[in-house]
Amino acid sequence: MRVAIQDFQHLRDQGERFVLVTAYDYTSAQLADRAGIPALLVGDSLGTVVQGHDTTIPVTLDDVVYHCRMVVRGSSKAMVIGDLPFMTYPDAEHGLASAGRLFQEGRVQAVKLEGGGRMVEVVQAIVDHGIPVMGHLGYTPQSVHRFGKQIVRGKTLEQARLLLNEARRLEDAGAFSIVLECVPSALAGLITRSLHIPTIGIGSGPETDGQVQVWHDLLGLYTDFVPRHAKPYAHLAETIVAALESYSTEVREGVFPTERHASAMPEEALRMLRESELFRTA
Ligand code: KIV
């Protein structure tokens, strides 16, 4: 049985913290499952760390469906959450259709979407159809061109009030949890304490119920840019480059491959092959 939304609510009610990590493929999902990570987010961050774009804007629903299927195949315990990409939920009707595709074709157990305001009715429509929704407030990368360099959201009284209000409205609309991205710690704590559902922080300090990090940041795989809020728990980019350099050196020097990495031919067949016309012409 996979982790369910009720398990996160239970952890929150018990005052226990939990973690999520993004995942985009079968092998990563297998490793995260082995590590006991309870939820995997197939984030549209795949647009930057997997596809190499500057932003998440070019990511399509087909892309997310494709990656969700791999992550679902690689995991058996974690809840898998699929991210709705830019412009796939402009209103309740389209949002529901997109969430339905992630659910049916991507085989996920929940979807995530960015924003409050008009998104509240989109959340409600999706939840009404039995699909759990995770909200996402604060810095929402799909609005990169609106926010510009203003990454931290909620620093002013007006912004903070708006965020708190939107969080409450998302909860009322039926969201089962809310990601708070790049919100000042104190505000993230206030929002967390004023909701009943769990909050999940990224770049929002230690007062949220859960924490989510991007796979490539967490493991030191993406070197174009390391966000301030990321803590690399490994430096896999260096490990991989060193391994590839060793591989190149060994092939060039004839150290790899050896007979151990190939299969032998029966002596008799080899003798006959050598004596055959075919071998002589070759
Ligand atoms: O796309 C993503 O990976 C996300 C997380 C960073 C929350 O939205």
PDB file of C-alpha atoms and ligand atoms in Angstrom:
ATOM      1  CA  MET A   1       0.000   0.000   0.000  1.00  0.00           C
ATOM      2  CA  ARG A   2       1.239   3.471  -0.858  1.00  0.00           C
ATOM      3  CA  VAL A   3       1.264   6.330   1.613  1.00  0.00           C
ATOM      4  CA  ALA A   4      -2.083   8.167   1.448  1.00  0.00           C
ATOM      5  CA  ILE A   5      -3.140  11.758   2.138  1.00  0.00           C
ATOM      6  CA  GLN A   6      -4.590  10.643   5.488  1.00  0.00           C
ATOM      7  CA  ASP A   7      -1.107   9.535   6.565  1.00  0.00           C
ATOM      8  CA  PHE A   8       0.198  13.074   6.092  1.00  0.00           C
ATOM      9  CA  GLN A   9      -2.719  14.494   8.031  1.00  0.00           C
ATOM     10  CA  HIS A  10      -2.008  11.963  10.773  1.00  0.00           C
ATOM     11  CA  LEU A  11       1.661  12.993  10.934  1.00  0.00           C
ATOM     12  CA  ARG A  12       0.662  16.637  11.126  1.00  0.00           C
ATOM     13  CA  ASP A  13      -1.871  15.881  13.894  1.00  0.00           C
ATOM     14  CA  GLN A  14       0.848  14.019  15.825  1.00  0.00           C
ATOM     15  CA  GLY A  15       3.219  16.961  15.379  1.00  0.00           C
ATOM     16  CA  GLU A  16       5.622  14.844  13.312  1.00  0.00           C
ATOM     17  CA  ARG A  17       7.595  16.210  10.398  1.00  0.00           C
ATOM     18  CA  PHE A  18       7.895  14.481   7.050  1.00  0.00           C
ATOM     19  CA  VAL A  19       9.813  14.809   3.819  1.00  0.00           C
ATOM     20  CA  LEU A  20       9.112  14.879   0.125  1.00  0.00           C
ATOM     21  CA  VAL A  21      11.572  14.922  -2.709  1.00  0.00           C
ATOM     22  CA  THR A  22      11.106  15.448  -6.414  1.00  0.00           C
ATOM     23  CA  ALA A  23      11.704  12.488  -8.714  1.00  0.00           C
ATOM     24  CA  TYR A  24      11.536  12.223 -12.472  1.00  0.00           C
ATOM     25  CA  ASP A  25      12.442   8.660 -13.415  1.00  0.00           C
ATOM     26  CA  TYR A  26      12.265   4.985 -12.513  1.00  0.00           C
ATOM     27  CA  THR A  27      15.712   4.598 -10.933  1.00  0.00           C
ATOM     28  CA  SER A  28      15.417   7.680  -8.735  1.00  0.00           C
ATOM     29  CA  ALA A  29      11.975   6.592  -7.595  1.00  0.00           C
ATOM     30  CA  GLN A  30      13.336   3.170  -6.646  1.00  0.00           C
ATOM     31  CA  LEU A  31      16.127   4.764  -4.593  1.00  0.00           C
ATOM     32  CA  ALA A  32      13.753   7.181  -2.846  1.00  0.00           C
ATOM     33  CA  ASP A  33      11.406   4.321  -2.013  1.00  0.00           C
ATOM     34  CA  ARG A  34      14.334   2.352  -0.578  1.00  0.00           C
ATOM     35  CA  ALA A  35      15.232   5.376   1.566  1.00  0.00           C
ATOM     36  CA  GLY A  36      11.670   5.442   2.923  1.00  0.00           C
ATOM     37  CA  ILE A  37      10.726   8.837   1.458  1.00  0.00           C
ATOM     38  CA  PRO A  38       6.926   8.945   1.852  1.00  0.00           C
ATOM     39  CA  ALA A  39       6.059  11.157  -1.126  1.00  0.00           C
ATOM     40  CA  LEU A  40       7.585  11.854  -4.519  1.00  0.00           C
ATOM     41  CA  LEU A  41       6.721  15.000  -6.417  1.00  0.00           C
ATOM     42  CA  VAL A  42       7.075  14.812 -10.179  1.00  0.00           C
ATOM     43  CA  GLY A  43       7.609  18.559 -10.293  1.00  0.00           C
ATOM     44  CA  ASP A  44       7.629  20.740 -13.369  1.00  0.00           C
ATOM     45  CA  SER A  45      11.119  21.616 -12.106  1.00  0.00           C
ATOM     46  CA  LEU A  46      11.977  18.817 -14.558  1.00  0.00           C
ATOM     47  CA  GLY A  47      11.913  21.655 -17.111  1.00  0.00           C
ATOM     48  CA  THR A  48      15.138  23.036 -15.663  1.00  0.00           C
ATOM     49  CA  VAL A  49      16.987  20.093 -14.104  1.00  0.00           C
ATOM     50  CA  VAL A  50      16.063  17.417 -16.675  1.00  0.00           C
ATOM     51  CA  GLN A  51      15.238  19.311 -19.870  1.00  0.00           C
ATOM     52  CA  GLY A  52      17.721  22.179 -19.423  1.00  0.00           C
ATOM     53  CA  HIS A  53      15.310  25.083 -19.891  1.00  0.00           C
ATOM     54  CA  ASP A  54      15.709  28.394 -17.996  1.00  0.00           C
ATOM     55  CA  THR A  55      12.228  28.150 -16.461  1.00  0.00           C
ATOM     56  CA  THR A  56       9.435  25.631 -15.947  1.00  0.00           C
ATOM     57  CA  ILE A  57       7.207  27.384 -18.524  1.00  0.00           C
ATOM     58  CA  PRO A  58       7.968  25.106 -21.533  1.00  0.00           C
ATOM     59  CA  VAL A  59       6.985  21.911 -19.659  1.00  0.00           C
ATOM     60  CA  THR A  60       3.901  20.238 -21.137  1.00  0.00           C
ATOM     61  CA  LEU A  61       1.293  17.947 -19.643  1.00  0.00           C
ATOM     62  CA  ASP A  62       2.593  15.142 -21.893  1.00  0.00           C
ATOM     63  CA  ASP A  63       6.058  15.636 -20.342  1.00  0.00           C
ATOM     64  CA  VAL A  64       4.701  15.335 -16.806  1.00  0.00           C
ATOM     65  CA  VAL A  65       2.542  12.307 -17.683  1.00  0.00           C
ATOM     66  CA  TYR A  66       5.618  10.623 -19.192  1.00  0.00           C
ATOM     67  CA  HIS A  67       7.747  11.238 -16.083  1.00  0.00           C
ATOM     68  CA  CYS A  68       4.941  10.305 -13.676  1.00  0.00           C
ATOM     69  CA  ARG A  69       4.605   6.893 -15.295  1.00  0.00           C
ATOM     70  CA  MET A  70       8.307   6.191 -14.722  1.00  0.00           C
ATOM     71  CA  VAL A  71       8.204   7.347 -11.110  1.00  0.00           C
ATOM     72  CA  VAL A  72       5.092   5.284 -10.392  1.00  0.00           C
ATOM     73  CA  ARG A  73       6.762   2.210 -11.936  1.00  0.00           C
ATOM     74  CA  GLY A  74       9.857   2.732  -9.801  1.00  0.00           C
ATOM     75  CA  SER A  75       8.077   3.117  -6.478  1.00  0.00           C
ATOM     76  CA  SER A  76       5.620   0.988  -4.550  1.00  0.00           C
ATOM     77  CA  LYS A  77       5.359   2.710  -1.167  1.00  0.00           C
ATOM     78  CA  ALA A  78       5.582   6.461  -1.732  1.00  0.00           C
ATOM     79  CA  MET A  79       2.647   8.618  -2.723  1.00  0.00           C
ATOM     80  CA  VAL A  80       3.361  10.083  -6.170  1.00  0.00           C
ATOM     81  CA  ILE A  81       2.173  13.628  -6.832  1.00  0.00           C
ATOM     82  CA  GLY A  82       2.114  15.033 -10.366  1.00  0.00           C
ATOM     83  CA  ASP A  83       2.617  18.746 -10.988  1.00  0.00           C
ATOM     84  CA  LEU A  84       0.205  20.514 -13.329  1.00  0.00           C
ATOM     85  CA  PRO A  85       2.313  22.544 -15.775  1.00  0.00           C
ATOM     86  CA  PHE A  86       1.850  26.153 -16.854  1.00  0.00           C
ATOM     87  CA  MET A  87      -1.428  26.889 -18.696  1.00  0.00           C
ATOM     88  CA  THR A  88      -2.925  23.458 -18.086  1.00  0.00           C
ATOM     89  CA  TYR A  89      -5.382  24.787 -15.460  1.00  0.00           C
ATOM     90  CA  PRO A  90      -6.513  28.260 -16.574  1.00  0.00           C
ATOM     91  CA  ASP A  91     -10.014  27.475 -15.270  1.00  0.00           C
ATOM     92  CA  ALA A  92     -11.883  24.699 -13.475  1.00  0.00           C
ATOM     93  CA  GLU A  93     -12.850  22.859 -16.649  1.00  0.00           C
ATOM     94  CA  HIS A  94      -9.325  22.661 -18.083  1.00  0.00           C
ATOM     95  CA  GLY A  95      -7.787  22.068 -14.668  1.00  0.00           C
ATOM     96  CA  LEU A  96     -10.057  19.115 -14.095  1.00  0.00           C
ATOM     97  CA  ALA A  97      -9.278  17.646 -17.516  1.00  0.00           C
ATOM     98  CA  SER A  98      -5.510  18.035 -16.942  1.00  0.00           C
ATOM     99  CA  ALA A  99      -5.657  16.599 -13.431  1.00  0.00           C
ATOM    100  CA  GLY A 100      -7.725  13.710 -14.826  1.00  0.00           C
ATOM    101  CA  ARG A 101      -4.975  12.942 -17.355  1.00  0.00           C
ATOM    102  CA  LEU A 102      -2.267  12.947 -14.687  1.00  0.00           C
ATOM    103  CA  PHE A 103      -4.416  10.682 -12.564  1.00  0.00           C
ATOM    104  CA  GLN A 104      -5.485   8.232 -15.275  1.00  0.00           C
ATOM    105  CA  GLU A 105      -2.479   8.187 -17.603  1.00  0.00           C
ATOM    106  CA  GLY A 106       0.249   9.249 -15.178  1.00  0.00           C
ATOM    107  CA  ARG A 107      -1.151   6.898 -12.466  1.00  0.00           C
ATOM    108  CA  VAL A 108      -0.391   9.427  -9.690  1.00  0.00           C
ATOM    109  CA  GLN A 109      -2.220   9.577  -6.372  1.00  0.00           C
ATOM    110  CA  ALA A 110      -2.478  13.395  -6.203  1.00  0.00           C
ATOM    111  CA  VAL A 111      -1.786  16.526  -8.238  1.00  0.00           C
ATOM    112  CA  LYS A 112      -0.221  19.867  -7.351  1.00  0.00           C
ATOM    113  CA  LEU A 113      -0.989  23.284  -8.787  1.00  0.00           C
ATOM    114  CA  GLU A 114       0.378  26.762  -8.192  1.00  0.00           C
ATOM    115  CA  GLY A 115      -1.460  29.817  -6.913  1.00  0.00           C
ATOM    116  CA  GLY A 116      -4.417  31.042  -4.896  1.00  0.00           C
ATOM    117  CA  GLY A 117      -7.092  33.517  -6.048  1.00  0.00           C
ATOM    118  CA  ARG A 118      -8.905  32.074  -9.042  1.00  0.00           C
ATOM    119  CA  MET A 119      -7.155  28.748  -8.508  1.00  0.00           C
ATOM    120  CA  VAL A 120      -9.373  28.108  -5.504  1.00  0.00           C
ATOM    121  CA  GLU A 121     -12.268  27.084  -7.721  1.00  0.00           C
ATOM    122  CA  VAL A 122      -9.954  24.919  -9.837  1.00  0.00           C
ATOM    123  CA  VAL A 123      -8.870  23.092  -6.662  1.00  0.00           C
ATOM    124  CA  GLN A 124     -12.479  22.655  -5.617  1.00  0.00           C
ATOM    125  CA  ALA A 125     -13.496  21.187  -9.006  1.00  0.00           C
ATOM    126  CA  ILE A 126     -10.606  18.695  -8.971  1.00  0.00           C
ATOM    127  CA  VAL A 127     -11.164  17.661  -5.355  1.00  0.00           C
ATOM    128  CA  ASP A 128     -14.909  17.267  -6.025  1.00  0.00           C
ATOM    129  CA  HIS A 129     -14.000  14.646  -8.612  1.00  0.00           C
ATOM    130  CA  GLY A 130     -12.012  12.612  -6.109  1.00  0.00           C
ATOM    131  CA  ILE A 131      -8.487  13.736  -7.010  1.00  0.00           C
ATOM    132  CA  PRO A 132      -6.418  14.970  -4.045  1.00  0.00           C
ATOM    133  CA  VAL A 133      -4.824  18.382  -4.621  1.00  0.00           C
ATOM    134  CA  MET A 134      -1.703  19.910  -3.101  1.00  0.00           C
ATOM    135  CA  GLY A 135      -1.636  23.718  -3.262  1.00  0.00           C
ATOM    136  CA  HIS A 136       1.496  25.819  -3.832  1.00  0.00           C
ATOM    137  CA  LEU A 137       1.840  29.406  -2.567  1.00  0.00           C
ATOM    138  CA  GLY A 138       4.594  31.954  -2.069  1.00  0.00           C
ATOM    139  CA  TYR A 139       7.105  31.924  -4.891  1.00  0.00           C
ATOM    140  CA  THR A 140       5.385  30.036  -7.691  1.00  0.00           C
ATOM    141  CA  PRO A 141       7.919  29.410 -10.492  1.00  0.00           C
ATOM    142  CA  GLN A 142       5.278  29.415 -13.255  1.00  0.00           C
ATOM    143  CA  SER A 143       4.847  33.154 -12.492  1.00  0.00           C
ATOM    144  CA  VAL A 144       8.557  33.865 -12.880  1.00  0.00           C
ATOM    145  CA  HIS A 145       7.910  36.646 -15.386  1.00  0.00           C
ATOM    146  CA  ARG A 146       5.428  38.328 -13.054  1.00  0.00           C
ATOM    147  CA  PHE A 147       7.618  38.087  -9.941  1.00  0.00           C
ATOM    148  CA  GLY A 148      10.933  38.848 -11.630  1.00  0.00           C
ATOM    149  CA  LYS A 149      13.789  38.918  -9.125  1.00  0.00           C
ATOM    150  CA  GLN A 150      11.404  39.151  -6.148  1.00  0.00           C
ATOM    151  CA  ILE A 151      11.812  35.541  -5.030  1.00  0.00           C
ATOM    152  CA  VAL A 152      10.779  35.835  -1.382  1.00  0.00           C
ATOM    153  CA  ARG A 153       7.020  36.404  -1.104  1.00  0.00           C
ATOM    154  CA  GLY A 154       5.161  37.678   1.939  1.00  0.00           C
ATOM    155  CA  LYS A 155       7.674  40.171   3.305  1.00  0.00           C
ATOM    156  CA  THR A 156       5.174  43.046   3.417  1.00  0.00           C
ATOM    157  CA  LEU A 157       2.060  43.107   5.589  1.00  0.00           C
ATOM    158  CA  GLU A 158      -0.117  43.226   2.500  1.00  0.00           C
ATOM    159  CA  GLN A 159       1.563  40.221   0.852  1.00  0.00           C
ATOM    160  CA  ALA A 160       1.589  38.285   4.124  1.00  0.00           C
ATOM    161  CA  ARG A 161      -2.161  38.859   4.637  1.00  0.00           C
ATOM    162  CA  LEU A 162      -2.843  37.802   1.063  1.00  0.00           C
ATOM    163  CA  LEU A 163      -0.844  34.591   1.489  1.00  0.00           C
ATOM    164  CA  LEU A 164      -2.551  33.697   4.757  1.00  0.00           C
ATOM    165  CA  ASN A 165      -5.939  34.329   3.206  1.00  0.00           C
ATOM    166  CA  GLU A 166      -5.132  32.275   0.121  1.00  0.00           C
ATOM    167  CA  ALA A 167      -3.846  29.395   2.253  1.00  0.00           C
ATOM    168  CA  ARG A 168      -7.116  29.353   4.199  1.00  0.00           C
ATOM    169  CA  ARG A 169      -9.160  29.465   1.005  1.00  0.00           C
ATOM    170  CA  LEU A 170      -7.187  26.581  -0.493  1.00  0.00           C
ATOM    171  CA  GLU A 171      -7.774  24.572   2.681  1.00  0.00           C
ATOM    172  CA  ASP A 172     -11.519  25.359   2.504  1.00  0.00           C
ATOM    173  CA  ALA A 173     -11.543  24.315  -1.151  1.00  0.00           C
ATOM    174  CA  GLY A 174     -10.295  20.875  -0.087  1.00  0.00           C
ATOM    175  CA  ALA A 175      -6.523  20.958  -0.697  1.00  0.00           C
ATOM    176  CA  PHE A 176      -4.899  18.227   1.401  1.00  0.00           C
ATOM    177  CA  SER A 177      -1.659  20.179   1.907  1.00  0.00           C
ATOM    178  CA  ILE A 178       0.061  23.357   0.729  1.00  0.00           C
ATOM    179  CA  VAL A 179       3.636  23.931  -0.418  1.00  0.00           C
ATOM    180  CA  LEU A 180       5.014  27.252   0.853  1.00  0.00           C
ATOM    181  CA  GLU A 181       7.943  28.264  -1.326  1.00  0.00           C
ATOM    182  CA  CYS A 182      10.302  31.080  -0.315  1.00  0.00           C
ATOM    183  CA  VAL A 183       8.063  32.581   2.349  1.00  0.00           C
ATOM    184  CA  PRO A 184       9.741  34.180   5.408  1.00  0.00           C
ATOM    185  CA  SER A 185      10.080  31.570   8.210  1.00  0.00           C
ATOM    186  CA  ALA A 186       7.902  33.456  10.679  1.00  0.00           C
ATOM    187  CA  LEU A 187       5.083  33.809   8.161  1.00  0.00           C
ATOM    188  CA  ALA A 188       5.389  30.130   7.164  1.00  0.00           C
ATOM    189  CA  GLY A 189       5.046  29.277  10.874  1.00  0.00           C
ATOM    190  CA  LEU A 190       1.980  31.526  11.243  1.00  0.00           C
ATOM    191  CA  ILE A 191       0.299  30.022   8.194  1.00  0.00           C
ATOM    192  CA  THR A 192       1.130  26.502   9.405  1.00  0.00           C
ATOM    193  CA  ARG A 193      -0.420  27.161  12.801  1.00  0.00           C
ATOM    194  CA  SER A 194      -3.529  28.731  11.342  1.00  0.00           C
ATOM    195  CA  LEU A 195      -4.344  25.774   9.073  1.00  0.00           C
ATOM    196  CA  HIS A 196      -5.541  22.246   9.836  1.00  0.00           C
ATOM    197  CA  ILE A 197      -3.860  20.663   6.806  1.00  0.00           C
ATOM    198  CA  PRO A 198      -0.090  20.156   6.573  1.00  0.00           C
ATOM    199  CA  THR A 199       2.218  22.751   5.048  1.00  0.00           C
ATOM    200  CA  ILE A 200       5.328  21.731   3.141  1.00  0.00           C
ATOM    201  CA  GLY A 201       8.189  24.178   2.994  1.00  0.00           C
ATOM    202  CA  ILE A 202      10.914  24.892   0.493  1.00  0.00           C
ATOM    203  CA  GLY A 203      13.049  27.892   1.295  1.00  0.00           C
ATOM    204  CA  SER A 204      10.576  28.781   4.058  1.00  0.00           C
ATOM    205  CA  GLY A 205      12.461  27.832   7.216  1.00  0.00           C
ATOM    206  CA  PRO A 206      11.896  25.190   9.867  1.00  0.00           C
ATOM    207  CA  GLU A 207       8.318  25.863  10.961  1.00  0.00           C
ATOM    208  CA  THR A 208       6.386  23.959   8.287  1.00  0.00           C
ATOM    209  CA  ASP A 209       5.123  20.382   8.796  1.00  0.00           C
ATOM    210  CA  GLY A 210       6.977  18.923   5.850  1.00  0.00           C
ATOM    211  CA  GLN A 211       9.896  19.759   3.630  1.00  0.00           C
ATOM    212  CA  VAL A 212      10.356  19.277  -0.110  1.00  0.00           C
ATOM    213  CA  GLN A 213      13.599  19.539  -2.022  1.00  0.00           C
ATOM    214  CA  VAL A 214      14.525  19.119  -5.654  1.00  0.00           C
ATOM    215  CA  TRP A 215      16.343  15.814  -6.277  1.00  0.00           C
ATOM    216  CA  HIS A 216      19.222  17.424  -8.175  1.00  0.00           C
ATOM    217  CA  ASP A 217      19.793  20.111  -5.496  1.00  0.00           C
ATOM    218  CA  LEU A 218      19.656  17.599  -2.665  1.00  0.00           C
ATOM    219  CA  LEU A 219      22.201  15.317  -4.295  1.00  0.00           C
ATOM    220  CA  GLY A 220      24.506  17.950  -5.798  1.00  0.00           C
ATOM    221  CA  LEU A 221      23.705  16.964  -9.379  1.00  0.00           C
ATOM    222  CA  TYR A 222      22.706  20.283 -10.935  1.00  0.00           C
ATOM    223  CA  THR A 223      25.570  22.722 -11.121  1.00  0.00           C
ATOM    224  CA  ASP A 224      24.117  25.606 -13.209  1.00  0.00           C
ATOM    225  CA  PHE A 225      22.653  27.198 -10.118  1.00  0.00           C
ATOM    226  CA  VAL A 226      22.284  26.139  -6.479  1.00  0.00           C
ATOM    227  CA  PRO A 227      19.386  27.866  -4.699  1.00  0.00           C
ATOM    228  CA  ARG A 228      20.175  29.422  -1.331  1.00  0.00           C
ATOM    229  CA  HIS A 229      17.617  27.211   0.362  1.00  0.00           C
ATOM    230  CA  ALA A 230      19.130  23.966  -0.920  1.00  0.00           C
ATOM    231  CA  LYS A 231      21.472  21.813   1.139  1.00  0.00           C
ATOM    232  CA  PRO A 232      23.399  19.231  -0.867  1.00  0.00           C
ATOM    233  CA  TYR A 233      23.609  15.953   1.067  1.00  0.00           C
ATOM    234  CA  ALA A 234      25.942  14.509  -1.582  1.00  0.00           C
ATOM    235  CA  HIS A 235      28.090  15.854  -4.404  1.00  0.00           C
ATOM    236  CA  LEU A 236      27.097  13.443  -7.130  1.00  0.00           C
ATOM    237  CA  ALA A 237      28.126  15.704 -10.025  1.00  0.00           C
ATOM    238  CA  GLU A 238      31.767  15.371  -8.882  1.00  0.00           C
ATOM    239  CA  THR A 239      31.360  11.631  -8.244  1.00  0.00           C
ATOM    240  CA  ILE A 240      29.889  11.104 -11.731  1.00  0.00           C
ATOM    241  CA  VAL A 241      32.516  13.179 -13.531  1.00  0.00           C
ATOM    242  CA  ALA A 242      35.286  11.268 -11.694  1.00  0.00           C
ATOM    243  CA  ALA A 243      33.679   7.925 -12.630  1.00  0.00           C
ATOM    244  CA  LEU A 244      33.363   8.945 -16.305  1.00  0.00           C
ATOM    245  CA  GLU A 245      36.995  10.080 -16.348  1.00  0.00           C
ATOM    246  CA  SER A 246      38.134   6.737 -14.882  1.00  0.00           C
ATOM    247  CA  TYR A 247      36.054   4.866 -17.455  1.00  0.00           C
ATOM    248  CA  SER A 248      37.609   6.883 -20.325  1.00  0.00           C
ATOM    249  CA  THR A 249      41.127   6.323 -18.997  1.00  0.00           C
ATOM    250  CA  GLU A 250      40.632   2.579 -18.577  1.00  0.00           C
ATOM    251  CA  VAL A 251      39.190   2.121 -22.078  1.00  0.00           C
ATOM    252  CA  ARG A 252      41.982   4.172 -23.643  1.00  0.00           C
ATOM    253  CA  GLU A 253      44.643   2.239 -21.692  1.00  0.00           C
ATOM    254  CA  GLY A 254      43.119  -1.169 -22.402  1.00  0.00           C
ATOM    255  CA  VAL A 255      42.332  -1.852 -18.746  1.00  0.00           C
ATOM    256  CA  PHE A 256      38.587  -2.168 -19.413  1.00  0.00           C
ATOM    257  CA  PRO A 257      36.913  -4.266 -20.714  1.00  0.00           C
ATOM    258  CA  THR A 258      38.595  -7.566 -19.826  1.00  0.00           C
ATOM    259  CA  GLU A 259      37.547 -11.130 -20.607  1.00  0.00           C
ATOM    260  CA  ARG A 260      35.555 -11.011 -17.362  1.00  0.00           C
ATOM    261  CA  HIS A 261      33.179  -8.500 -18.958  1.00  0.00           C
ATOM    262  CA  ALA A 262      32.481 -10.636 -22.030  1.00  0.00           C
ATOM    263  CA  SER A 263      31.431 -14.191 -22.762  1.00  0.00           C
ATOM    264  CA  ALA A 264      33.639 -17.043 -23.959  1.00  0.00           C
ATOM    265  CA  MET A 265      32.966 -19.234 -26.995  1.00  0.00           C
ATOM    266  CA  PRO A 266      33.181 -23.038 -26.790  1.00  0.00           C
ATOM    267  CA  GLU A 267      36.708 -24.139 -27.881  1.00  0.00           C
ATOM    268  CA  GLU A 268      35.447 -26.525 -30.540  1.00  0.00           C
ATOM    269  CA  ALA A 269      33.215 -23.910 -32.212  1.00  0.00           C
ATOM    270  CA  LEU A 270      36.056 -21.423 -32.171  1.00  0.00           C
ATOM    271  CA  ARG A 271      38.479 -23.921 -33.757  1.00  0.00           C
ATOM    272  CA  MET A 272      35.983 -24.714 -36.510  1.00  0.00           C
ATOM    273  CA  LEU A 273      35.320 -21.031 -37.123  1.00  0.00           C
ATOM    274  CA  ARG A 274      39.022 -20.310 -37.457  1.00  0.00           C
ATOM    275  CA  GLU A 275      39.391 -23.145 -39.991  1.00  0.00           C
ATOM    276  CA  SER A 276      36.346 -22.116 -41.996  1.00  0.00           C
ATOM    277  CA  GLU A 277      36.366 -20.256 -45.298  1.00  0.00           C
ATOM    278  CA  LEU A 278      34.412 -17.422 -43.693  1.00  0.00           C
ATOM    279  CA  PHE A 279      37.203 -16.714 -41.183  1.00  0.00           C
ATOM    280  CA  ARG A 280      39.901 -16.805 -43.851  1.00  0.00           C
ATOM    281  CA  THR A 281      38.117 -14.247 -46.067  1.00  0.00           C
ATOM    282  CA  ALA A 282      37.441 -12.019 -43.073  1.00  0.00           C
TER     283      ALA A 282
HETATM  284  O1  KIV B   1       8.351  21.710  -9.507  1.00  0.00           O
HETATM  285  C1  KIV B   1       8.784  21.468  -8.369  1.00  0.00           C
HETATM  286  O2  KIV B   1       9.720  20.701  -8.189  1.00  0.00           O
HETATM  287  C2  KIV B   1       8.140  22.127  -7.248  1.00  0.00           C
HETATM  288  C3  KIV B   1       8.783  22.022  -5.908  1.00  0.00           C
HETATM  289  C4  KIV B   1      10.039  22.758  -5.858  1.00  0.00           C
HETATM  290  C5  KIV B   1       7.860  22.405  -4.827  1.00  0.00           C
HETATM  291  O3  KIV B   1       7.140  22.736  -7.432  1.00  0.00           O
END
